[in-house]
Coordinates of C-alpha atoms in Angstrom, one line a residue:
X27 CA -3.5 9.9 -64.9
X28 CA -1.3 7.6 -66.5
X29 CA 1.7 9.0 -63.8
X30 CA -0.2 8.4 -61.4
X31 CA -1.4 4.8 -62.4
X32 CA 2.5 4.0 -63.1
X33 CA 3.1 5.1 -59.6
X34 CA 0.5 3.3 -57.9
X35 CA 1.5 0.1 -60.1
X36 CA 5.5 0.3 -58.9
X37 CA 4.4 0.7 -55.3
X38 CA 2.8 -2.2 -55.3
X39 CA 0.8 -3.3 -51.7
X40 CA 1.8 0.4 -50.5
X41 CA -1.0 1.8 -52.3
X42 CA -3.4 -0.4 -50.3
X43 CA -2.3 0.7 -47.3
X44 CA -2.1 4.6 -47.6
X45 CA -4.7 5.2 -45.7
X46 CA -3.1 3.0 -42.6
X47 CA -1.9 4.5 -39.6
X48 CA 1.7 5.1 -39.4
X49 CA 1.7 5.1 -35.4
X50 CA 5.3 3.3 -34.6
X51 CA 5.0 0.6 -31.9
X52 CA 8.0 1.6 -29.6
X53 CA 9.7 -2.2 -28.3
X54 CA 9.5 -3.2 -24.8
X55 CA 13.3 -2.3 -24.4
X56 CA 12.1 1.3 -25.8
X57 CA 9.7 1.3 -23.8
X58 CA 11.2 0.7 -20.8
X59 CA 11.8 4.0 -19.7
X60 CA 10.5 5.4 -16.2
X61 CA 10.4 8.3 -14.2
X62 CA 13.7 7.5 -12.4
X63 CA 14.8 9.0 -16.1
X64 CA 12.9 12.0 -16.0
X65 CA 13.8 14.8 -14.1
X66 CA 12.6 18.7 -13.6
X67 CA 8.8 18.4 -14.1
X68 CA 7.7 16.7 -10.9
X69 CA 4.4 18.0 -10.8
X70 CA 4.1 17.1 -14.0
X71 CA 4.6 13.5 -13.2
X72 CA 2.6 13.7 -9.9
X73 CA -0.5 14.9 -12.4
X74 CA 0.4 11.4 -14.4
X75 CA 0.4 9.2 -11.4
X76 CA -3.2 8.7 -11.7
X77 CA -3.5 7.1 -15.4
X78 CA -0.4 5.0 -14.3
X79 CA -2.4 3.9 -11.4
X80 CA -5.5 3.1 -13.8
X81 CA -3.3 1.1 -16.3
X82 CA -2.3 -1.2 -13.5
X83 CA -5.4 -1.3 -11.5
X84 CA -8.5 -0.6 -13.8
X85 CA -11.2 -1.4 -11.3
X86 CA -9.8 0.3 -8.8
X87 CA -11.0 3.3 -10.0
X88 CA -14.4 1.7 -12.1
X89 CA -15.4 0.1 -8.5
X90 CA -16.5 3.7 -6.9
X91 CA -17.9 4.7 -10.6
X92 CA -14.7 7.2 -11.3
X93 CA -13.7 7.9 -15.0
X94 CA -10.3 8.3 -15.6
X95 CA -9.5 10.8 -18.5
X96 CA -10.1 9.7 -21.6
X97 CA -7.1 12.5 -23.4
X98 CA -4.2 13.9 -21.6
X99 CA -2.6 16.9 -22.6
X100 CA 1.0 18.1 -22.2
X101 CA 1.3 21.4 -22.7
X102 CA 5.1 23.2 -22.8
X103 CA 7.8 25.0 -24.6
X104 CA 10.1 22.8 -27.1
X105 CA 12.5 19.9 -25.5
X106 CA 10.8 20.5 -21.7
X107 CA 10.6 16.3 -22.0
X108 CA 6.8 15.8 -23.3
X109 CA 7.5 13.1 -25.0
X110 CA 9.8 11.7 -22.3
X111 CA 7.1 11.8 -20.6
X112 CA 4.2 10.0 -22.1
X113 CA 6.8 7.2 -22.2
X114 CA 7.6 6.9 -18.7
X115 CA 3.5 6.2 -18.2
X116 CA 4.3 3.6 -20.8
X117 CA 7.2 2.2 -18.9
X118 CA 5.8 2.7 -15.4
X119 CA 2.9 0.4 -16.5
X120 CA 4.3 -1.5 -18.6
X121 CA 1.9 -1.3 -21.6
X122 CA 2.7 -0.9 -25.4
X123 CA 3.4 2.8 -26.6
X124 CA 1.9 3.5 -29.8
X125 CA 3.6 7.3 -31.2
X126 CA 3.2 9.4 -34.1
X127 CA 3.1 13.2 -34.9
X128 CA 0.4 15.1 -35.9
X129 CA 1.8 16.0 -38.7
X130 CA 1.6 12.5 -40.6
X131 CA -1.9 12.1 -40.3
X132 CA -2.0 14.7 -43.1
X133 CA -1.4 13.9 -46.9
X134 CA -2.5 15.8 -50.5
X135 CA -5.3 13.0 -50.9
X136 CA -8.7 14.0 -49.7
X137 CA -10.1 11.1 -46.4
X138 CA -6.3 9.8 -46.2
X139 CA -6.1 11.5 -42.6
X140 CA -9.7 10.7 -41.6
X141 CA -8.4 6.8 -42.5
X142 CA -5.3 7.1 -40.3
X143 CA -6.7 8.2 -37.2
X144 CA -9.3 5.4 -37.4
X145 CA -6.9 2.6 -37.8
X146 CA -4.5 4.0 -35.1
X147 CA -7.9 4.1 -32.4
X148 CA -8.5 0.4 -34.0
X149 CA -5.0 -0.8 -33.5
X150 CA -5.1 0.8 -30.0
X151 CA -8.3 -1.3 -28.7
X152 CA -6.6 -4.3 -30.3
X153 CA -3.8 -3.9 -27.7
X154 CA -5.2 -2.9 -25.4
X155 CA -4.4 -1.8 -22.7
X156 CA -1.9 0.6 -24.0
X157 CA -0.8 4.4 -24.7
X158 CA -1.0 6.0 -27.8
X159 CA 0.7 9.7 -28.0
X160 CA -0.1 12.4 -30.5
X161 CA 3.2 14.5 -30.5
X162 CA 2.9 17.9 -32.4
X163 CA -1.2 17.9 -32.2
X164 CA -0.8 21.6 -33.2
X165 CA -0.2 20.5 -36.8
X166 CA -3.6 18.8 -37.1
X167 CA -5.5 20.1 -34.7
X168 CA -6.0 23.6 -35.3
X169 CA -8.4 25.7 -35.0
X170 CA -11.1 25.0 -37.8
X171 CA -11.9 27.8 -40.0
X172 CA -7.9 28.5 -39.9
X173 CA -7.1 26.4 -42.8
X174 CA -6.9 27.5 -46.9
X175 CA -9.5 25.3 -48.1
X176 CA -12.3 26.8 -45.4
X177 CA -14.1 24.1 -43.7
X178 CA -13.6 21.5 -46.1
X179 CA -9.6 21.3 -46.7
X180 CA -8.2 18.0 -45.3
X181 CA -6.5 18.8 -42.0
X182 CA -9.6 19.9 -40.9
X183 CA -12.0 16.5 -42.0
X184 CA -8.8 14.8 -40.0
X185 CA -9.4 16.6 -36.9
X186 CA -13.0 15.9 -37.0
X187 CA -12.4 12.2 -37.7
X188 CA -10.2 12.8 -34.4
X189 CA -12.7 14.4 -32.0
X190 CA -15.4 11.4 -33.0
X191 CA -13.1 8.8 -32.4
X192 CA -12.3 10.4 -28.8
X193 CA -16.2 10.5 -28.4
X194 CA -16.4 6.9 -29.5
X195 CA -14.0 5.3 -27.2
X196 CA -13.8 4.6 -24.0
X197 CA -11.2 4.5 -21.5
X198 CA -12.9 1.3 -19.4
X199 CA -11.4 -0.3 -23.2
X200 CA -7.7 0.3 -21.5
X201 CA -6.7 2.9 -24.0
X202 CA -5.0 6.7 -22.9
X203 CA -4.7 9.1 -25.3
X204 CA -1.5 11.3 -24.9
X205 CA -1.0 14.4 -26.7
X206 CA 2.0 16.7 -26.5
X207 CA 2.0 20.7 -27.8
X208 CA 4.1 23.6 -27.8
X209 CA 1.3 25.7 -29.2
X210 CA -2.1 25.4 -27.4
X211 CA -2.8 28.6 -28.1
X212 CA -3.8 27.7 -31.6
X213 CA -5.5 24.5 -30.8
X214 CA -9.4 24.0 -31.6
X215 CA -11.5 24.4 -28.5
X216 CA -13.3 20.9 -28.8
X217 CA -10.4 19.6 -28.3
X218 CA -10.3 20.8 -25.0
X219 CA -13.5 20.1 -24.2
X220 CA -14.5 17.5 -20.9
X221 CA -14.5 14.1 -22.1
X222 CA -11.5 14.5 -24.7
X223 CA -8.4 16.6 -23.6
X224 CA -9.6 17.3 -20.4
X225 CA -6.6 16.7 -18.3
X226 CA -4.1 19.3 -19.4
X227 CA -0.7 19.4 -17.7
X228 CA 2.2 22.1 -18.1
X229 CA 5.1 21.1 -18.6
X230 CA 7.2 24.1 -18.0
X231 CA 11.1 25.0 -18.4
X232 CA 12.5 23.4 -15.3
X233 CA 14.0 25.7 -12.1
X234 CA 17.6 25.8 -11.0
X235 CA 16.6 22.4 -8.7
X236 CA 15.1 21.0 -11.6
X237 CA 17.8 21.7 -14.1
X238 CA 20.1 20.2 -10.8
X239 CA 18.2 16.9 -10.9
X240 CA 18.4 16.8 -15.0
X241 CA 22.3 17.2 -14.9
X242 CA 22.7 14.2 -12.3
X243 CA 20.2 12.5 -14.8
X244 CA 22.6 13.2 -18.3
X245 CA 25.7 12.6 -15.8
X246 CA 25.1 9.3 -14.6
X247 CA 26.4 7.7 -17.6
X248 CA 29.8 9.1 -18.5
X249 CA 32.5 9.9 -16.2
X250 CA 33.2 13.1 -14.2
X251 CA 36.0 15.0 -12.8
X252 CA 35.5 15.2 -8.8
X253 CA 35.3 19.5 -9.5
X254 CA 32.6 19.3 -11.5
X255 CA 30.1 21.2 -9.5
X256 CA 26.8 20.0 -10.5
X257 CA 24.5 23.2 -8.4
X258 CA 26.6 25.4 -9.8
X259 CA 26.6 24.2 -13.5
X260 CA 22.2 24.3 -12.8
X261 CA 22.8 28.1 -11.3
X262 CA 24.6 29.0 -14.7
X263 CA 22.2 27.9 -17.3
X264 CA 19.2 29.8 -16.1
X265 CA 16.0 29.2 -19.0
X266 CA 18.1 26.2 -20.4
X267 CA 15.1 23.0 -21.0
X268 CA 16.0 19.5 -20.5
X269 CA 17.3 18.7 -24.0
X270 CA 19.5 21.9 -24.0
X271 CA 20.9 20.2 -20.6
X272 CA 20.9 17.0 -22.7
X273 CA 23.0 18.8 -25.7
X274 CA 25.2 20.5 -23.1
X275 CA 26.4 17.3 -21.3
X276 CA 27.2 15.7 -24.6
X277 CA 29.1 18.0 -25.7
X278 CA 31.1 18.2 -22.9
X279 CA 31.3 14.6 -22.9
X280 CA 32.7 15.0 -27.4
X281 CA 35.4 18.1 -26.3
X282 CA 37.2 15.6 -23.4
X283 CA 36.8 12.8 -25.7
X284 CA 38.8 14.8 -28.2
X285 CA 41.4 16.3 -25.8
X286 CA 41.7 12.2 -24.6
X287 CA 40.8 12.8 -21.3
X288 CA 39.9 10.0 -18.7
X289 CA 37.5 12.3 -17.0
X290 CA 34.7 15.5 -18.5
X291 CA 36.2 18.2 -16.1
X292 CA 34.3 21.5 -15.2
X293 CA 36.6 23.7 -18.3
X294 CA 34.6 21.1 -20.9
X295 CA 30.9 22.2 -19.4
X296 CA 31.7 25.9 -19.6
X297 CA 32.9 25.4 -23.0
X298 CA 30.2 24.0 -24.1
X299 CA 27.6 25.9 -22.3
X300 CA 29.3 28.7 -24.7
X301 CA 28.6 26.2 -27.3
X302 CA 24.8 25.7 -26.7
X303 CA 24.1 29.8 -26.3
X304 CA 26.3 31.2 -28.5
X305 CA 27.4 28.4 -31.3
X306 CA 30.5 26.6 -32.0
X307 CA 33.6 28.8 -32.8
X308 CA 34.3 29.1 -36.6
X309 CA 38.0 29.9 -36.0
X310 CA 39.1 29.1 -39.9
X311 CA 36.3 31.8 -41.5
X312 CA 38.9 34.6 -42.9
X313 CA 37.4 38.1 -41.9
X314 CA 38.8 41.4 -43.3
X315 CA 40.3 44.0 -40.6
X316 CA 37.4 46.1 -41.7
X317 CA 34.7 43.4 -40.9
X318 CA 36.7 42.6 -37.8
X319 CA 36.9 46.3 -36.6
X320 CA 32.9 46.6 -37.1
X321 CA 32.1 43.9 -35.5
X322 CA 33.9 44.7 -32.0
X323 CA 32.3 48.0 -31.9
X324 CA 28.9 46.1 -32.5
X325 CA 29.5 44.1 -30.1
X326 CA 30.6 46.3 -27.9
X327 CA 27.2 48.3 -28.2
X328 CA 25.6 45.8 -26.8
X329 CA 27.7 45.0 -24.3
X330 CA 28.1 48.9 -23.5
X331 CA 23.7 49.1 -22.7
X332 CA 23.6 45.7 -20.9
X333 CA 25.5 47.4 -18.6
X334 CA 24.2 50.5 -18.1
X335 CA 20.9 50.5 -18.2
X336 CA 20.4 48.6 -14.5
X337 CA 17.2 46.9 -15.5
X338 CA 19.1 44.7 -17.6
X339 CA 20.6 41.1 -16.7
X340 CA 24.3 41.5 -16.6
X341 CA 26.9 40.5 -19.3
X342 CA 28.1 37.3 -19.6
X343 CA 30.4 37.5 -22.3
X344 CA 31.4 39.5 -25.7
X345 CA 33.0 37.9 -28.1
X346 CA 34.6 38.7 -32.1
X347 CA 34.9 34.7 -32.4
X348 CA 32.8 34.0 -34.9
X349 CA 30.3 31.7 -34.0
X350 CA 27.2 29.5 -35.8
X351 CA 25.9 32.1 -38.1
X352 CA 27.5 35.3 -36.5
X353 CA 30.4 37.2 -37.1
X354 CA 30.2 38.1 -33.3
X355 CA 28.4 37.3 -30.5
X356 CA 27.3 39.4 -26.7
X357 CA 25.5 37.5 -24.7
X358 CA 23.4 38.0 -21.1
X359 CA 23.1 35.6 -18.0
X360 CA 20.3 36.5 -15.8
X361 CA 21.0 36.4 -11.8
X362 CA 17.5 35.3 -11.6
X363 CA 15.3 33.9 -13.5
X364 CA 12.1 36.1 -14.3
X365 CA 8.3 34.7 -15.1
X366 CA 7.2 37.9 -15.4
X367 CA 8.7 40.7 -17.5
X368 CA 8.1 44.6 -16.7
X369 CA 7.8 47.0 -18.9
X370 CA 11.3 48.8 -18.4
X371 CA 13.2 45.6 -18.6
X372 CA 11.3 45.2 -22.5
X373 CA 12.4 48.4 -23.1
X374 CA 15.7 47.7 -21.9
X375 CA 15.4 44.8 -24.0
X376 CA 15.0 46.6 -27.2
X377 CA 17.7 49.3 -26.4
X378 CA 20.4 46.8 -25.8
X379 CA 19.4 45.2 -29.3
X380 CA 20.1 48.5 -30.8
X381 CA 23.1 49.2 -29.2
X382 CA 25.5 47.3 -32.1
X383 CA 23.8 49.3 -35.5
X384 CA 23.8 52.8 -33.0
X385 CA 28.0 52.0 -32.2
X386 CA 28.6 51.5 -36.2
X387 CA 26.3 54.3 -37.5
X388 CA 28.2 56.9 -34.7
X389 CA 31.9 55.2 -35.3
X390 CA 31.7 54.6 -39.0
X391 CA 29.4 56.8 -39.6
X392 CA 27.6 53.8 -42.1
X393 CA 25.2 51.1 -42.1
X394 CA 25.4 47.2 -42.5
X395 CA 24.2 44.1 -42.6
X396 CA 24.7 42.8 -39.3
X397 CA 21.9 43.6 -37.1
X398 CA 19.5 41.7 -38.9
X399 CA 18.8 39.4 -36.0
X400 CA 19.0 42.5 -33.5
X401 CA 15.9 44.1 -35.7
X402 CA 14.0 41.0 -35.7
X403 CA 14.5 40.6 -31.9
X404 CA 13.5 44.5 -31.1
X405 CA 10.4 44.2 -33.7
X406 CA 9.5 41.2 -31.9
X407 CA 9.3 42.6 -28.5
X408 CA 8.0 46.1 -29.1
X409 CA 4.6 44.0 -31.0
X410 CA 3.8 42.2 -28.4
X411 CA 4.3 44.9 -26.0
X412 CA 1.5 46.6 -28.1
X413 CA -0.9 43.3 -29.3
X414 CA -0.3 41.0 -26.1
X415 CA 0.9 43.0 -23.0
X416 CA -1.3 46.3 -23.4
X417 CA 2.1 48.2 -22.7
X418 CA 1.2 51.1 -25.4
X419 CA -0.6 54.2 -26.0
X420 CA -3.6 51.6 -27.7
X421 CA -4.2 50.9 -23.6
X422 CA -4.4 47.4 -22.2
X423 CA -6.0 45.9 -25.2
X424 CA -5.3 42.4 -26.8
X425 CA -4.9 42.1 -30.7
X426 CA -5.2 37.9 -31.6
X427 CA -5.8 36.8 -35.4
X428 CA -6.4 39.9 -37.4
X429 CA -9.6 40.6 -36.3
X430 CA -9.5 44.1 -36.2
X431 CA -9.9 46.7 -39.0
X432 CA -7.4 48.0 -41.3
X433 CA -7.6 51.4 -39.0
X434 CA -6.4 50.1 -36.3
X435 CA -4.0 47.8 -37.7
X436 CA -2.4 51.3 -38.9
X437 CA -2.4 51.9 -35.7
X438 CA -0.7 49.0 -34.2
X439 CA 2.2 49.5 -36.7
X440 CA 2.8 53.0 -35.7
X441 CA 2.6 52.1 -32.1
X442 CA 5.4 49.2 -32.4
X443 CA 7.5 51.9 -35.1
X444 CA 7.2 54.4 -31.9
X445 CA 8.1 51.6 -29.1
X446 CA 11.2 51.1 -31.5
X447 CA 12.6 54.2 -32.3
X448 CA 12.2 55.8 -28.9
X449 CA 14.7 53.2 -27.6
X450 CA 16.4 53.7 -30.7
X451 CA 17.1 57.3 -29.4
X452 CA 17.8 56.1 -26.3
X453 CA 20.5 53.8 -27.3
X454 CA 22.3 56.7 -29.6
X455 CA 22.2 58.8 -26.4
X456 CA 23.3 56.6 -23.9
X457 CA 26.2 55.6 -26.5
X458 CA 27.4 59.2 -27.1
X459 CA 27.2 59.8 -23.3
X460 CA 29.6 56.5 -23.1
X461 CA 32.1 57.0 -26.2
X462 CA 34.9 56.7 -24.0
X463 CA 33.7 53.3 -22.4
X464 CA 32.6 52.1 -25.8
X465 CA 35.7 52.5 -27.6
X466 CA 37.8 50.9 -24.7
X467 CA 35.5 47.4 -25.3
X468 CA 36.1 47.5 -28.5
X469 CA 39.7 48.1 -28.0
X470 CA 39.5 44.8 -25.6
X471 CA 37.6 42.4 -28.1
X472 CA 40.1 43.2 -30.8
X473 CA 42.9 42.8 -28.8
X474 CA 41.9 39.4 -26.6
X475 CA 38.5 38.8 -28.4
X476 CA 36.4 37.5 -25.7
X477 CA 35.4 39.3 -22.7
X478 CA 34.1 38.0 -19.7
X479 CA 31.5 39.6 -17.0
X480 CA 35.0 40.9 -15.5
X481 CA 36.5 42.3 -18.3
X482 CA 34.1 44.2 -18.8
X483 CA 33.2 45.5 -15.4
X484 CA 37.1 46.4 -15.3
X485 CA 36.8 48.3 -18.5
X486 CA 33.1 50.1 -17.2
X487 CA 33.4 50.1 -13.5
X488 CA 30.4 48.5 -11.1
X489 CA 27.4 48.3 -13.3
X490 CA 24.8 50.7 -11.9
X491 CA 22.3 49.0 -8.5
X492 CA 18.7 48.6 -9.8
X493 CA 16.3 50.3 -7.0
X494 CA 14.2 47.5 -5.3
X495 CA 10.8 49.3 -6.5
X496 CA 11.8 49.0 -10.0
X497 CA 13.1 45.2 -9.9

């Protein structure tokens, strides 16, 4: 107790306002962003239009007895632009922006959340009108029940405090309320409910046109060789989100900068492209022969299965560079991009992560550390093949939160242990059948270290046509 009075004494005011909001007011010049800077999510913005319109033009809407939503909610993978987003409304309608993440609502102290999100709704009507965004609502507004201390633990009096302030308000006061999540999934249904979040919007990974109009976006600024091929640059980073694009650019922009070039010419994007999927190059780590030796074979177990099983998405490149974290990296670039998966590309998913442990246990007849990452990937795929996709002997059945009794849990396990080590199999045979073709990539990496899509289709031959029906 006496710590704790000490504390309290040598913060001083602070301890008065702990329970205040720690929403950050974003300045006008902040602020001042529009959707001439967002690109890739046009329907996205289309779906925003509307509280934009409100913001400027209230009775516009109250005249024919409309009600705008009181909660919007953006809804998307990580770095899609959410919060880019929520303030381009701000600049678009020129009103304050009021942000903060979900995550400092919560403290140790019992009510200190519960306090925060009632000051934040009170500074919100007292500037009105203005936007105040939730990012990362996930972290407090999960699904009750879900928490350690049952019903009563903080995070959850927080999000109750939440939902009566969002019953409490209204949006004829000039307030929005703009949340962003990568994770609705987990999010507490009366949070969804009409009359709080009930205008959700997706804000997806953006399409080769998208990822276009992002590039012209991050390239505006800094200045670009006339080969730089913008379409192409969009065709060749297929899943990549908008801060990936972001990344990319700037990195490109660092690599001429260090070369002191005038111009960022098309060599800089490809290098850096390499840089955002694979890692920077570690050129100084010292590796033994031995390491060295294991690792081009690993490699070249992937890259071996990539290419021949034909439901795969071709190599892009192999490579005994070491880069971020690995020793060696084999990487895929998908022709087109998929939103839906079969079942034979999983499978061919899982194979191809195999393929480096199968080409050192038949080479060197031993086992080693490096395809931790390859497991966790395989395990990965073949459980939700079984719990989310219904692609198992268990039948087209859908395991959430456990749920389920320890029986079938059993069960689960040995579904995703069968999924795992029939491609397991799989790999070894297809490797064997390939020895030849394996230990001519391996040969390659160790003797230029990276190999390109045609390298390696001079080393293999033509990969093999995938049959219309099956794609």
């Amino acid at each position: 107790m006496v710590f704790i009075s000490r504390q309290m004494q040598g913060t001083g005011n602070r301890a008065l306002s702990f329970g205040k909001s720690r929403a950050r007011l974003h300045s006008e010049s902040e602020s001042k962003i529009t959707f001439d800077d967002v690109a890739g999510c046009d329907e996205a913005k289309e779906g925003l239009e509307e509280v934009i319109q409100f913001l400027k033009d209230p009775q516009k809407f109250q005249r024919l007895g409309g009600r705008i939503p009181k909660g919007v909610l953006l809804m998307g993978p990580p770095g899609t632009g959410k919060t880019l987003l929520a303030r381009a409304v701000a600049g678009e309608a020129n009103v304050p922006f009021y942000s903060i993440s979900g995550s400092d609502f919560v403290e140790m102290f019992v009510g200190v959340g519960a306090s925060r999100v009632r000051d934040l709704f009170e500074t919100g009507k007292k500037n009105a009108p203005c936007i105040i965004f939730i990012d990362e609502l996930d972290a407090v507004g999960r699904h009750r029940g879900a928490g350690i201390g049952g019903g009563h633990d903080e995070r959850e009096q927080t999000l109750n405090q939440l939902l009566v302030e969002m019953d409490g308000f209204d949006t004829s006061e000039g307030v929005i309320l703009i949340a962003a999540t990568n994770r609705p999934d987990v999010l507490d249904p009366a949070l969804l409910r009409p009359g709080r979040f009930d205008r959700q919007i997706v804000v997806d990974l953006p399409d080769v046109k998208g990822r276009e109009d992002i590039f012209k976006v991050h390239t505006a600024g800094i200045e670009t060789d006339p080969d730089v091929d913008l379409e192409r640059l969009a065709k060749a980073t297929p899943y990549f989100s908008g801060a990936d694009i972001e990344n990319m650019v700037n990195e490109a922009a660092l690599l001429a900068a260090k070369e002191d070039k005038d111009s960022v010419e098309m060599s800089f994007f490809d290098e850096a492209k390499d840089r955002v999927l694979m890692g920077p190059e570690r050129r100084s780590l010292v590796i033994s022969d031995d390491d060295r030796r294991a690792t081009a074979y690993h490699e070249a177990g992937h890259a071996l299965l990539r290419h021949v099983i034909p439901e795969n998405d071709p190599n892009y490149k192999a490579t005994i560079i070491p880069r971020g974290r690995s020793l060696g990296v084999s990487v895929a670039l998908p022709i087109q991009e998929r939103r839906n998966f079969n079942k034979k590309y999983l499978l061919g998913s899982i194979t191809t992560a195999l393929g480096g442990r199968v080409a050192e246990e038949l080479i060197f007849g031993e086992l080693t550390t490096g395809a931790q990452n390859d497991f966790e990937q395989a395990t990965d795929i073949a459980r939700k093949m079984v719990t989310q996709w219904g692609m198992s002997d268990l039948g087209p059945l859908s395991f959430g939160r456990r749920d389920y009794s320890d029986k079938t849990a059993i069960e689960i396990d040995e579904a995703v242990h069968g999924i795992v080590m029939e491609c397991y199999n799989r790999a070894r045979k297809l490797i064997e059948t390939n020895l030849d073709g394996l230990k001519k990539l391996a040969d390659g990496l160790l003797e230029r270290e990276t190999l390109v899509t045609e390298d390696i289709e001079e080393i293999l031959g033509p990969r093999p046509q995938l049959s219309p029906i099956a794609s």
